Short mmCIF file of C-alpha atoms and ligand atoms in Angstrom, two decimals:
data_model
loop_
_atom_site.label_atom_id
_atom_site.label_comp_id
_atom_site.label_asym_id
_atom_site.label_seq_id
_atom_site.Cartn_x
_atom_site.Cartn_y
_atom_site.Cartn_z
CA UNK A 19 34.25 38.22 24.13
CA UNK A 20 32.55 40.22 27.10
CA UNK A 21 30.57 38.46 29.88
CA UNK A 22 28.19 40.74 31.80
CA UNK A 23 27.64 39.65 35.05
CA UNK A 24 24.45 40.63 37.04
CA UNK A 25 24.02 39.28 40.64
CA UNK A 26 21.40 39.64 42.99
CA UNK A 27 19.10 37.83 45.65
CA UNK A 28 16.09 38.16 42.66
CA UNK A 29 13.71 37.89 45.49
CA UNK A 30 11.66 38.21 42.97
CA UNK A 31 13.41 39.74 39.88
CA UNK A 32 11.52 42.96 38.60
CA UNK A 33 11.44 45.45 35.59
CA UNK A 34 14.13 47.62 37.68
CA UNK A 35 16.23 45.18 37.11
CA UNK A 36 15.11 44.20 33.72
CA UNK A 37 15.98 47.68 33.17
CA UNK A 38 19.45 47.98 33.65
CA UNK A 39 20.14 44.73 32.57
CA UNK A 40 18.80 45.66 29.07
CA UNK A 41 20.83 49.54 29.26
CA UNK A 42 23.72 47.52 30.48
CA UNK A 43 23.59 45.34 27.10
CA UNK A 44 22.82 48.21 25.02
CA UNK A 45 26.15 50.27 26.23
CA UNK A 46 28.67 47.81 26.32
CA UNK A 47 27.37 45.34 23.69
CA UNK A 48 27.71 42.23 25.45
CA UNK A 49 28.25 38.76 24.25
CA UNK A 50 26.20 37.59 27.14
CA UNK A 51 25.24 38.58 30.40
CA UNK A 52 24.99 35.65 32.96
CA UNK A 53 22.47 36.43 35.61
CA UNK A 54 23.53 34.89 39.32
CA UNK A 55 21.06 34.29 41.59
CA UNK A 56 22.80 34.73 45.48
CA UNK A 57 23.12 31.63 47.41
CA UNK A 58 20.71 31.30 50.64
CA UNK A 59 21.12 29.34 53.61
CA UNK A 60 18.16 26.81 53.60
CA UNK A 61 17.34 27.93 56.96
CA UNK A 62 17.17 30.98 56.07
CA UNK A 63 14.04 30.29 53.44
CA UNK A 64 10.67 31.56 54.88
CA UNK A 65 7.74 32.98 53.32
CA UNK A 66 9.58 36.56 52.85
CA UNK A 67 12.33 34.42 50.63
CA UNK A 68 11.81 32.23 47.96
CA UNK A 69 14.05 28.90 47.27
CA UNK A 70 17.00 29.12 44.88
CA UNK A 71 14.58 27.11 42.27
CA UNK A 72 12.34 29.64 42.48
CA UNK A 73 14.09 32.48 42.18
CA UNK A 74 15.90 30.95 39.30
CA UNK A 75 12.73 30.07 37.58
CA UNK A 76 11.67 33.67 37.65
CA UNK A 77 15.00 34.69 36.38
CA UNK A 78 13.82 32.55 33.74
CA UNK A 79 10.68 34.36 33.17
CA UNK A 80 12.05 37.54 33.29
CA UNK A 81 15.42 37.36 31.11
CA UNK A 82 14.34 35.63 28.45
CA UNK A 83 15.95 37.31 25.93
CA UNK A 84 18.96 34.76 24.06
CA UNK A 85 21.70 36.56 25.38
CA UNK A 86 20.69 36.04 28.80
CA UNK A 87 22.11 33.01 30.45
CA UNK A 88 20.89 32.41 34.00
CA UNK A 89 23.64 30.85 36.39
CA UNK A 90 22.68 28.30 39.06
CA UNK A 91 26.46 28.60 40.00
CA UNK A 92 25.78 30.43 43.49
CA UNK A 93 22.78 29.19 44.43
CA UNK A 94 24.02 25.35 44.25
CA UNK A 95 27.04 26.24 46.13
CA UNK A 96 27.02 24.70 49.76
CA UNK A 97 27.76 27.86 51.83
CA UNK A 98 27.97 31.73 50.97
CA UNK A 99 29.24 32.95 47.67
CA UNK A 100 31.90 35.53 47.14
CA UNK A 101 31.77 37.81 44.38
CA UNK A 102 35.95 36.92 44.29
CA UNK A 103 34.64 33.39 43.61
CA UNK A 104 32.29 33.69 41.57
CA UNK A 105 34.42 35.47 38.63
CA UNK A 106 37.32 33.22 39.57
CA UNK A 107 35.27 30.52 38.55
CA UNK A 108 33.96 32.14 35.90
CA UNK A 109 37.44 33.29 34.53
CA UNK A 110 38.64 30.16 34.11
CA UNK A 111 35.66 28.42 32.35
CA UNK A 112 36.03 31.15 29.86
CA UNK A 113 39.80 32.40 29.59
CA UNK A 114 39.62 34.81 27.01
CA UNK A 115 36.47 36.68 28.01
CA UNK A 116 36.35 40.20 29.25
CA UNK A 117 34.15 40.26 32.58
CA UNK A 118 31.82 43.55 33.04
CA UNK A 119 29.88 43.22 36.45
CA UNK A 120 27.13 45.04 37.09
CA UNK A 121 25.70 46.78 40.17
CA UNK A 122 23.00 49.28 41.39
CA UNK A 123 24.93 52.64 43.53
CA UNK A 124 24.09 51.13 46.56
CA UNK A 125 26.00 48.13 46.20
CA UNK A 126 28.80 50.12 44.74
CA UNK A 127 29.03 51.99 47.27
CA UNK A 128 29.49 48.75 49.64
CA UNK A 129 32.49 47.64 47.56
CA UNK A 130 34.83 48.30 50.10
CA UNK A 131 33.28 45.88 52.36
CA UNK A 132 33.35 43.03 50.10
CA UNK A 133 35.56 40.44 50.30
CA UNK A 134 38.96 40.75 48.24
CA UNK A 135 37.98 44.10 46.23
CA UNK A 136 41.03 44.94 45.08
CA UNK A 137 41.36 41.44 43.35
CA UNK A 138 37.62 41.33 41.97
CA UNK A 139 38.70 45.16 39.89
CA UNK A 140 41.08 42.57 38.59
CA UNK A 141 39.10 39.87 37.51
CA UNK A 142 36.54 42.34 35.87
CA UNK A 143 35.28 46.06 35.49
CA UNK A 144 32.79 47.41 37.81
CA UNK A 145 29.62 48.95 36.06
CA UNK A 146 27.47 50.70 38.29
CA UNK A 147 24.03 52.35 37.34
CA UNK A 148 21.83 55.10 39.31
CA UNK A 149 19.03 53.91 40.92
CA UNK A 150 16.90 56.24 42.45
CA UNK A 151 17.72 60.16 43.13
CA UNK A 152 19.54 59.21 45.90
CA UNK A 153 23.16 59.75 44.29
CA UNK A 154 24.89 61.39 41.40
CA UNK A 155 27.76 59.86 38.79
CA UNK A 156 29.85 62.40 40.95
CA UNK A 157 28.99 60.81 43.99
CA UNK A 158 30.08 57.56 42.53
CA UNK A 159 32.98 58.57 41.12
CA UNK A 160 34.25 59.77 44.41
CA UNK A 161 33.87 57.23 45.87
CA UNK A 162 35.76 54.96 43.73
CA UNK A 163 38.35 57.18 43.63
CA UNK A 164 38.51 57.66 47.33
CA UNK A 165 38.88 53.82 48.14
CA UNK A 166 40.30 52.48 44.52
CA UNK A 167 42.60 55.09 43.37
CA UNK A 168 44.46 52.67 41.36
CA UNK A 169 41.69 50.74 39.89
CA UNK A 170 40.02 53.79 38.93
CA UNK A 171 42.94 55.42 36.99
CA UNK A 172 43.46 52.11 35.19
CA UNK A 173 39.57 52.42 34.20
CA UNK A 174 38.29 49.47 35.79
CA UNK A 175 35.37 51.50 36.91
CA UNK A 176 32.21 52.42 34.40
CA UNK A 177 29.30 54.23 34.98
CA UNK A 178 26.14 54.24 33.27
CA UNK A 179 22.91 56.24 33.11
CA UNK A 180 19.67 54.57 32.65
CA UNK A 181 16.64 56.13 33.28
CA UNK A 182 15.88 54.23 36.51
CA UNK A 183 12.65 52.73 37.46
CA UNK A 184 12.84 53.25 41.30
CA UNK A 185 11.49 49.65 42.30
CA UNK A 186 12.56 47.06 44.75
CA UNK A 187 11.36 43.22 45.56
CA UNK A 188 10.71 44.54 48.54
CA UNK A 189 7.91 46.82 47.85
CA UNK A 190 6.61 44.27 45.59
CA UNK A 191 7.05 41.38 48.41
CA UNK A 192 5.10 44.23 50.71
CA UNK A 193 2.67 44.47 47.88
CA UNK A 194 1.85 40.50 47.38
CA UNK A 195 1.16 40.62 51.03
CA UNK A 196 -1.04 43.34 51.38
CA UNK A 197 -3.08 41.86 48.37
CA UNK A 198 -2.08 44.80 45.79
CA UNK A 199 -1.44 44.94 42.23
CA UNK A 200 2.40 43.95 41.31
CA UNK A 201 1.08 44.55 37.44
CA UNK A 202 4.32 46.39 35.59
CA UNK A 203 6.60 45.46 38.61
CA UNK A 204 7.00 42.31 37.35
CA UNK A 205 7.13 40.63 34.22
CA UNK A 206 3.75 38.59 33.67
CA UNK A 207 4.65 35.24 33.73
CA UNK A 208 6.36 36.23 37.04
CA UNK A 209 3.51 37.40 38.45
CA UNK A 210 1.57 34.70 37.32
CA UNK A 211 4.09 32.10 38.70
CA UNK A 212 4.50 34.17 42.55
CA UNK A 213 0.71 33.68 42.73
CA UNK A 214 0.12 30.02 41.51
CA UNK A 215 3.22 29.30 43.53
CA UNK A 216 1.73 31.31 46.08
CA UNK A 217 4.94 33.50 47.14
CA UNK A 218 5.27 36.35 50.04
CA UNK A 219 1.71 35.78 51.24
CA UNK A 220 2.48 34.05 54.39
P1 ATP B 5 15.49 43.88 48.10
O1 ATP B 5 14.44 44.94 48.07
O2 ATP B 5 14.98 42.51 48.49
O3 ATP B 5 16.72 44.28 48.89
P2 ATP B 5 16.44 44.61 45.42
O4 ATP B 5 15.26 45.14 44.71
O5 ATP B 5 17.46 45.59 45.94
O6 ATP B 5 15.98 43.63 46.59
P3 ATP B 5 18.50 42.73 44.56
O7 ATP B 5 18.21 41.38 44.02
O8 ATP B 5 19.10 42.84 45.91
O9 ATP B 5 17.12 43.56 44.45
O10 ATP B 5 19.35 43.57 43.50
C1 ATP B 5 20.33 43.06 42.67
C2 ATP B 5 21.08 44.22 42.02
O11 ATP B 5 20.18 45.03 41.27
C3 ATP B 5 21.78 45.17 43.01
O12 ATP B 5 23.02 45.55 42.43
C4 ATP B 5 20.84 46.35 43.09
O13 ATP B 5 21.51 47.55 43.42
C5 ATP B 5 20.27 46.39 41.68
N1 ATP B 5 18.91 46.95 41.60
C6 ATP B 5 17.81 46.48 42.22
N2 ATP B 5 16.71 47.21 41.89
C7 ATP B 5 17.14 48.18 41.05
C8 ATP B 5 16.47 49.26 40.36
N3 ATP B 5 15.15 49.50 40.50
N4 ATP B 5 17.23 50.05 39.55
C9 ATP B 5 18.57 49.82 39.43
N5 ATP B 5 19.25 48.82 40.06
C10 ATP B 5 18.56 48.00 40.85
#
């Protein structure tokens, strides 16, 4: 069975990420793909950053699909989640499963910084997808093979093209508060529920 694994803050999730999550699924034929929502220190919630619930909910209402599974396993952990953890936990609750994670080429290109990296390109493949102009699958590729020789001979790294929709929940946080249209950022029941729930506006 493969498990694709897409976390992210989700502050709010958007049709970039809607995006690769659906290329993702096309190109490696998933079984599922189990969306994490980060973790965020409760003091740490202001109007800029919506509660776990929330961002969960419109996880809800944006990967609705049946092979979507949204995961409240980071968000109701007490403290900061590890990636390392995360797919730890995740290993054992399903042993057999093949674990595919998925990432935009900025947070590939943070790998190295991450806690335990060598032991996550264990626990799963790395998938990483272009998000703006900004980099190449050359520039990718050297860089895993600059900091993970090993793991990238042994294949644990994938890259994938989808046509990217250069979009971030920060524009569309900027947008909410500046009273402009997030219509086609968002999916519509998520930009229905920021507004009755009255998100980013301060
Ligand atoms: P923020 O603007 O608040 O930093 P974000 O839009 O980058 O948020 P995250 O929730 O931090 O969203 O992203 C989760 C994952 O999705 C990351 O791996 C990120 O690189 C990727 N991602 C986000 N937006 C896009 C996009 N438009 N195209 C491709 N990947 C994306």
């Amino acid at each position: 069975m493969k498990i694709g694994v897409f976390g992210g803050t989700f502050n709010p999730p958007h049709i970039g990420h809607l995006n690769i999550a659906e290329g993702f699924q096309r190109e490696f034929n998933l079984s599922k793909l189990m969306v994490i929502p980060t973790f965020v220190p409760p003091h740490k919630i202001s109007p800029d950053l919506a509660s776990a619930e929330d961002r969960i909910k419109m996880c809800e209402l944006t990967f609705s699909s049946e092979y979507y599974e949204i995961s409240d396993v980071e968000s109701q952990r007490q403290g900061r989640s590890y990636t390392v953890d995360t797919l730890t936990e995740l290993s054992k609750t399903y042993e057999d499963a093949e674990f595919y994670f998925l990432v935009g080429d900025d947070m590939l290109l943070s790998l190295h910084t991450w806690k335990d990296p060598e032991r996550i390109l264990e626990l799963c493949k790395i998938v990483s997808t272009i998000r703006s102009d900004s980099y190449t699958v050359e520039d990718l590729e050297e860089y895993a093979k600059e900091y993970f020789p090993e793991a990238y001979e042994k294949g644990r790294f994938k890259f994938i093209y989808v046509p990217p929709i250069e979009l971030s929940s920060t524009e569309i946080r900027e947008r909410v508060k500046a009273g402009e249209s997030i219509d086609d950022m968002v999916t519509e029941p998520v930009k229905d529920f920021i507004f009755a729930r009255g998100l980013y506006c301060d």
